Every structure is written in C-alpha cells, then in structure tokens.
C-alpha cells in the first residue's frame, strides 16, 4: 500500500486556513483521494480536550513553558491517534496548523525555536509534514477577516497585541526561507477560489 501525505496549513489568524483546507479537501476528494481534515490544537479526543484548556480562560492562565508543553502533548496525541494511522493507510491528511505554529507562537519568547524542536522530537519523534503552506495576507486584511467572523472576540492567543502577531508573521517567513522544500508561501489575498488554485499549483508535484 502506498503511504499517504501529510500537509499542513499555517499562517496568522484570519489568513483563510480553515476555508482553504475545506476547499483543498474537496478538490483532492474529487481526484479520488482518501482525505482526512484535521486541526491543531486538536484533531484527536485527547488533543481536543487539551485545546479547550489552551484556548479558553484568562490570558495568564498558563506560563509560556506550560503552554508550550500542552501544545506539544496535544500534538503527540494528534499524530499518534489520527495523523500517522491515516497516512499509513494511504490517506492525505490536511491539518489546519501544526508544529510551525508552536515554533512561531511559543518559540520566540521564554523558549527558543530550538526548544520547541526539542519538545517535538521528544513528543512526536520529529514527525514533519510532506508539505506546509504558509498563507500570507497583509495584517489589516487578516484582522478584518478574523473580526468579521469572531463576533464573540478572539481566543486566549489570538487576542494578543499586534506587535506579537507581527513577530509571529516574521517567524513564519523565516521558516519558509530556511526550509524552502517543505514550506511554500502562498499569497492568500483575493477570492477564495483563486487562492485554492495557487495551493493546488504548489501541490502538483506530490499528487499521484
Ligand atoms: N496556536 C499556538 O499558539 N501554537 C500552536 O502550536 C498552535 C496554535 C497549533 C488556534 O486558534 C490558536 O492557537 C491560534 C494560534 C494558536 N491563535 N491565534 N492567533 P484557531 O485554530 O481557533 O484559529 P486560527 O488558527 O487562528 O485560525 P482562524 O482565526 O480560524 O483563521 P483562518 O482559519 O486562517 O481563517 P478562516 O476561518 O478560513 O477565514 C476567516 C474569515 O475570512 C472567515 O469569515 C472567512 O469566510 C473569510 N475568508 C476566508 N478566505 C477569504 C477570502 N479569500 N476572501 C475573503 N474572505 C475570506
């Protein structure tokens, strides 16, 4: 049996990751592929329980170190229970966020990028996507999209200040530069179907 593929979508809040994940999944199913849609934090029963701990409550509910460990624990469960079994049976797994989010959000303060990668090696044996799409959108456009959707306000992490979100965007851009084979930057502006076409174009080399 042929191994499937693991694809992650990354980027700041409101860039359109969830919208594009759904569109890409539909398109790949149309090509006859077995597709699993998943997300982080979450994607397995245990990781979804950790998601609720991570995204709700006061801003200072977790220390930066505890927060990074919770994300790593959620990811370990997600990979073990959902991602790896699906890829092994030949499915294409599309994940809304993955490791690069921890590197960008948790790895540029009390902890470094090297610390996050070490946690990932311990928790998940360094498991990486076959391809990662970094959706980029000017900050004003992204926050307008996120605001139009989040009528009840941002979550614990999304609610941080714009300086924080700019540092996150800079970190993602650095990863794309460091790992151009795995991480492909996709312009997320314009109509959703135009963005989907860009994604498919950047996936053709992996498609059967
Ligand atoms: N986090 C972390 O800190 N460390 C980690 O390791 C991980 C995560 C895995 C997860 O929140 C939070 O956890 C996140 C990072 C942190 N917080 N922040 N920031 P989440 O999963 O609940 O939410 P999110 O990942 O930030 O995504 P999002 O806000 O849901 O945005 P999105 O998925 O990129 O966008 P969307 O929902 O597809 O679209 C947003 C709106 O724009 C929506 O109304 C769409 O209909 C609209 N949209 C989408 N595309 C278009 C186009 N092309 N044109 C016009 N309008 C559009």
Coordinates of C-alpha atoms and ligand atoms in Angstrom, one line a residue:
X1 CA 0.0 0.0 0.0
X2 CA 1.3 3.5 -0.9
X3 CA 1.9 5.8 2.0
X4 CA -0.4 8.9 2.0
X5 CA 0.7 12.5 2.5
X6 CA 0.6 14.9 5.4
X7 CA 0.0 18.6 4.5
X8 CA -0.2 21.5 7.0
X9 CA -1.6 24.9 6.5
X10 CA -0.1 27.7 8.5
X11 CA -0.3 31.5 8.9
X12 CA -1.7 34.2 11.1
X13 CA -5.2 34.5 12.3
X14 CA -7.8 35.2 9.6
X15 CA -5.5 34.3 6.7
X16 CA -8.1 31.8 5.4
X17 CA -6.5 28.5 6.6
X18 CA -9.8 26.8 7.5
X19 CA -11.5 28.0 4.3
X20 CA -8.7 26.7 2.2
X21 CA -8.4 23.4 4.0
X22 CA -12.0 22.7 3.2
X23 CA -11.7 23.7 -0.4
X24 CA -8.5 21.7 -0.9
X25 CA -10.0 18.6 0.8
X26 CA -13.0 18.8 -1.6
X27 CA -10.7 19.1 -4.6
X28 CA -8.5 16.2 -3.6
X29 CA -11.5 14.0 -2.9
X30 CA -12.7 14.9 -6.4
X31 CA -9.4 13.4 -7.7
X32 CA -10.3 10.2 -5.9
X33 CA -8.1 10.6 -2.8
X34 CA -9.0 9.5 0.7
X35 CA -8.7 12.8 2.6
X36 CA -8.7 13.5 6.4
X37 CA -9.3 17.0 7.6
X38 CA -7.9 17.8 11.0
X39 CA -6.6 20.7 13.1
X40 CA -4.4 21.8 15.9
X41 CA -4.6 22.2 18.7
X42 CA -6.9 19.2 18.5
X43 CA -7.6 16.5 15.9
X44 CA -8.0 13.6 18.4
X45 CA -10.1 13.2 21.6
X46 CA -7.2 13.9 23.9
X47 CA -5.9 16.8 21.9
X48 CA -9.3 18.4 21.6
X49 CA -9.6 18.2 25.4
X50 CA -6.2 20.0 25.6
X51 CA -7.4 22.6 23.1
X52 CA -10.1 23.7 25.4
X53 CA -7.5 24.2 28.2
X54 CA -5.3 26.2 25.8
X55 CA -7.7 28.5 24.1
X56 CA -10.1 29.5 26.9
X57 CA -9.6 31.3 30.2
X58 CA -7.5 34.3 31.2
X59 CA -4.5 35.4 29.2
X60 CA -2.1 34.4 32.0
X61 CA -3.8 31.0 32.7
X62 CA -0.6 29.2 31.6
X63 CA 3.0 30.2 31.8
X64 CA 4.8 30.2 28.5
X65 CA 6.6 27.0 29.3
X66 CA 3.4 25.2 30.4
X67 CA 1.6 26.4 27.3
X68 CA 4.4 25.0 25.0
X69 CA 4.3 21.7 26.8
X70 CA 0.5 21.5 26.4
X71 CA 0.7 22.2 22.7
X72 CA 3.5 19.5 22.4
X73 CA 1.3 17.0 24.3
X74 CA -1.7 17.7 22.2
X75 CA 0.4 17.2 19.1
X76 CA 1.8 13.9 20.3
X77 CA -1.7 12.5 20.8
X78 CA -2.9 14.0 17.5
X79 CA -0.1 12.4 15.5
X80 CA -0.3 9.0 17.3
X81 CA -4.1 8.7 17.1
X82 CA -5.1 10.5 13.9
X83 CA -2.3 11.6 11.6
X84 CA 0.1 8.6 11.5
X85 CA -2.6 5.9 11.1
X86 CA -4.3 7.8 8.3
X87 CA -1.1 8.4 6.4
X88 CA -0.1 4.8 6.8
X89 CA -3.4 3.6 5.3
X90 CA -2.7 5.8 2.3
X91 CA -4.8 8.9 3.2
X92 CA -4.0 12.5 2.6
X93 CA -4.1 14.3 5.9
X94 CA -4.7 18.1 5.8
X95 CA -4.1 19.9 9.1
X96 CA -5.2 23.4 10.0
X97 CA -1.9 24.4 11.8
X98 CA 0.9 22.1 13.1
X99 CA 4.4 22.4 14.5
X100 CA 5.3 25.6 12.8
X101 CA 2.6 27.4 14.8
X102 CA 4.3 26.3 18.0
X103 CA 7.6 27.5 16.6
X104 CA 6.1 30.9 15.7
X105 CA 3.9 31.4 18.7
X106 CA 5.7 29.7 21.6
X107 CA 9.3 29.7 20.3
X108 CA 10.2 33.4 20.3
X109 CA 9.9 34.4 24.0
X110 CA 10.9 32.4 27.1
X111 CA 11.5 29.4 24.8
X112 CA 13.6 29.3 21.6
X113 CA 12.9 27.7 18.3
X114 CA 15.5 25.0 19.3
X115 CA 13.5 24.3 22.5
X116 CA 10.3 23.8 20.5
X117 CA 12.0 21.5 18.1
X118 CA 13.4 19.5 21.1
X119 CA 9.9 19.2 22.6
X120 CA 8.7 17.9 19.2
X121 CA 11.5 15.4 19.0
X122 CA 10.6 14.1 22.5
X123 CA 6.8 14.2 22.0
X124 CA 6.4 13.2 18.3
X125 CA 9.8 11.8 17.2
X126 CA 10.2 14.9 15.0
X127 CA 7.4 13.9 12.6
X128 CA 7.1 16.6 9.9
X129 CA 4.6 17.3 7.1
X130 CA 5.4 16.4 3.5
X131 CA 4.5 20.0 2.6
X132 CA 3.5 23.1 4.6
X133 CA 1.6 26.0 3.1
X134 CA 2.2 29.4 4.7
X135 CA -0.8 31.6 3.8
X136 CA 0.2 35.3 3.9
X137 CA -2.1 38.3 4.0
X138 CA -1.5 41.9 5.0
X139 CA -2.2 42.4 8.7
X140 CA -5.1 44.8 8.1
X141 CA -6.9 42.4 5.7
X142 CA -6.3 39.4 8.0
X143 CA -7.7 41.1 11.1
X144 CA -10.7 42.4 9.2
X145 CA -11.4 38.8 8.1
X146 CA -10.9 37.5 11.6
X147 CA -13.1 40.3 13.1
X148 CA -15.9 39.7 10.7
X149 CA -16.0 36.1 11.8
X150 CA -15.2 36.3 15.6
X151 CA -18.3 38.1 16.8
X152 CA -17.6 36.8 20.4
X153 CA -14.0 38.1 20.4
X154 CA -10.6 36.5 19.9
X155 CA -9.4 33.4 21.8
X156 CA -6.7 33.5 24.5
X157 CA -3.8 33.6 22.0
X158 CA -5.5 35.4 19.1
X159 CA -6.2 38.3 21.5
X160 CA -2.6 39.3 21.9
X161 CA -1.3 42.7 20.6
X162 CA -0.4 43.4 17.0
X163 CA 3.4 43.5 17.9
X164 CA 3.1 39.9 18.9
X165 CA 1.3 38.9 15.7
X166 CA 3.9 40.7 13.6
X167 CA 6.6 38.7 15.3
X168 CA 4.7 35.6 14.5
X169 CA 4.4 36.6 10.9
X170 CA 8.2 37.3 10.8
X171 CA 8.9 33.9 12.3
X172 CA 6.8 32.1 9.7
X173 CA 8.6 33.9 6.9
X174 CA 11.9 32.8 8.4
X175 CA 10.8 29.2 8.4
X176 CA 9.8 29.4 4.7
X177 CA 13.3 30.8 3.9
X178 CA 15.1 28.1 6.0
X179 CA 13.1 25.2 4.5
X180 CA 12.0 26.1 1.0
X181 CA 11.4 22.5 0.0
X182 CA 8.8 21.8 2.8
X183 CA 7.4 25.3 3.4
X184 CA 5.8 27.1 0.5
X185 CA 4.5 30.6 0.8
X186 CA 1.1 31.2 -0.8
X187 CA -0.4 34.7 -1.3
X188 CA -3.8 34.4 0.5
X189 CA -5.3 37.7 -0.9
X190 CA -8.1 37.7 -3.4
X191 CA -11.1 35.4 -4.0
X192 CA -11.0 32.1 -2.1
X193 CA -11.1 30.0 -5.3
X194 CA -8.1 31.9 -6.7
X195 CA -6.2 31.1 -3.5
X196 CA -7.2 27.4 -3.8
X197 CA -5.8 27.3 -7.3
X198 CA -2.5 28.7 -6.0
X199 CA -2.4 25.9 -3.4
X200 CA -3.1 23.1 -5.9
X201 CA -0.4 24.5 -8.2
X202 CA 2.1 24.3 -5.4
X203 CA 1.0 20.7 -4.6
X204 CA 1.0 19.2 -8.2
X205 CA 4.5 17.6 -7.8
X206 CA 3.2 15.5 -4.8
X207 CA -0.1 14.4 -6.4
X208 CA -0.4 10.9 -7.9
Ligands
LIG1 N1 -1.6 28.2 18.4 C1 -0.4 28.3 19.0 O1 -0.2 29.3 19.7 N2 0.5 27.3 19.0 C2 0.3 26.1 18.3 O2 1.1 25.2 18.3 C3 -1.0 26.0 17.6 C4 -1.9 27.0 17.7 C5 -1.3 24.8 16.8 C6 -5.7 28.5 17.3 O3 -6.8 29.1 17.0 C7 -4.9 29.4 18.1 O4 -3.9 28.7 18.7 C8 -4.2 30.5 17.2 C9 -2.7 30.1 17.3 C10 -2.6 29.3 18.5 N3 -4.4 31.7 17.8 N4 -4.1 32.8 17.1 N5 -3.8 33.6 16.5 P1 -7.9 28.6 15.9 O5 -7.5 27.4 15.3 O6 -9.2 28.6 16.6 O7 -7.8 29.8 14.9 P2 -6.7 30.2 13.9 O8 -5.8 29.1 13.5 O9 -6.1 31.5 14.3 O10 -7.4 30.4 12.5 P3 -8.6 31.4 12.2 O11 -8.7 32.6 13.0 O12 -9.7 30.4 12.4 O13 -8.3 31.8 10.8 P4 -8.2 31.1 9.4 O14 -8.6 29.6 9.6 O15 -6.9 31.4 8.9 O16 -9.3 31.8 8.5 P5 -10.8 31.3 8.1 O17 -11.6 31.0 9.3 O18 -10.7 30.4 6.9 O19 -11.3 32.7 7.5 C11 -11.5 33.9 8.3 C12 -12.7 34.7 7.8 O20 -12.3 35.2 6.5 C13 -14.0 33.9 7.5 O21 -15.1 34.7 7.8 C14 -13.9 33.5 6.0 O22 -15.2 33.3 5.5 C15 -13.2 34.7 5.5 N6 -12.4 34.4 4.3 C16 -11.6 33.3 4.1 N7 -11.0 33.4 2.9 C17 -11.4 34.6 2.3 C18 -11.1 35.2 1.1 N8 -10.2 34.7 0.2 N9 -11.6 36.4 0.8 C19 -12.5 37.0 1.7 N10 -12.8 36.4 2.9 C20 -12.3 35.2 3.2

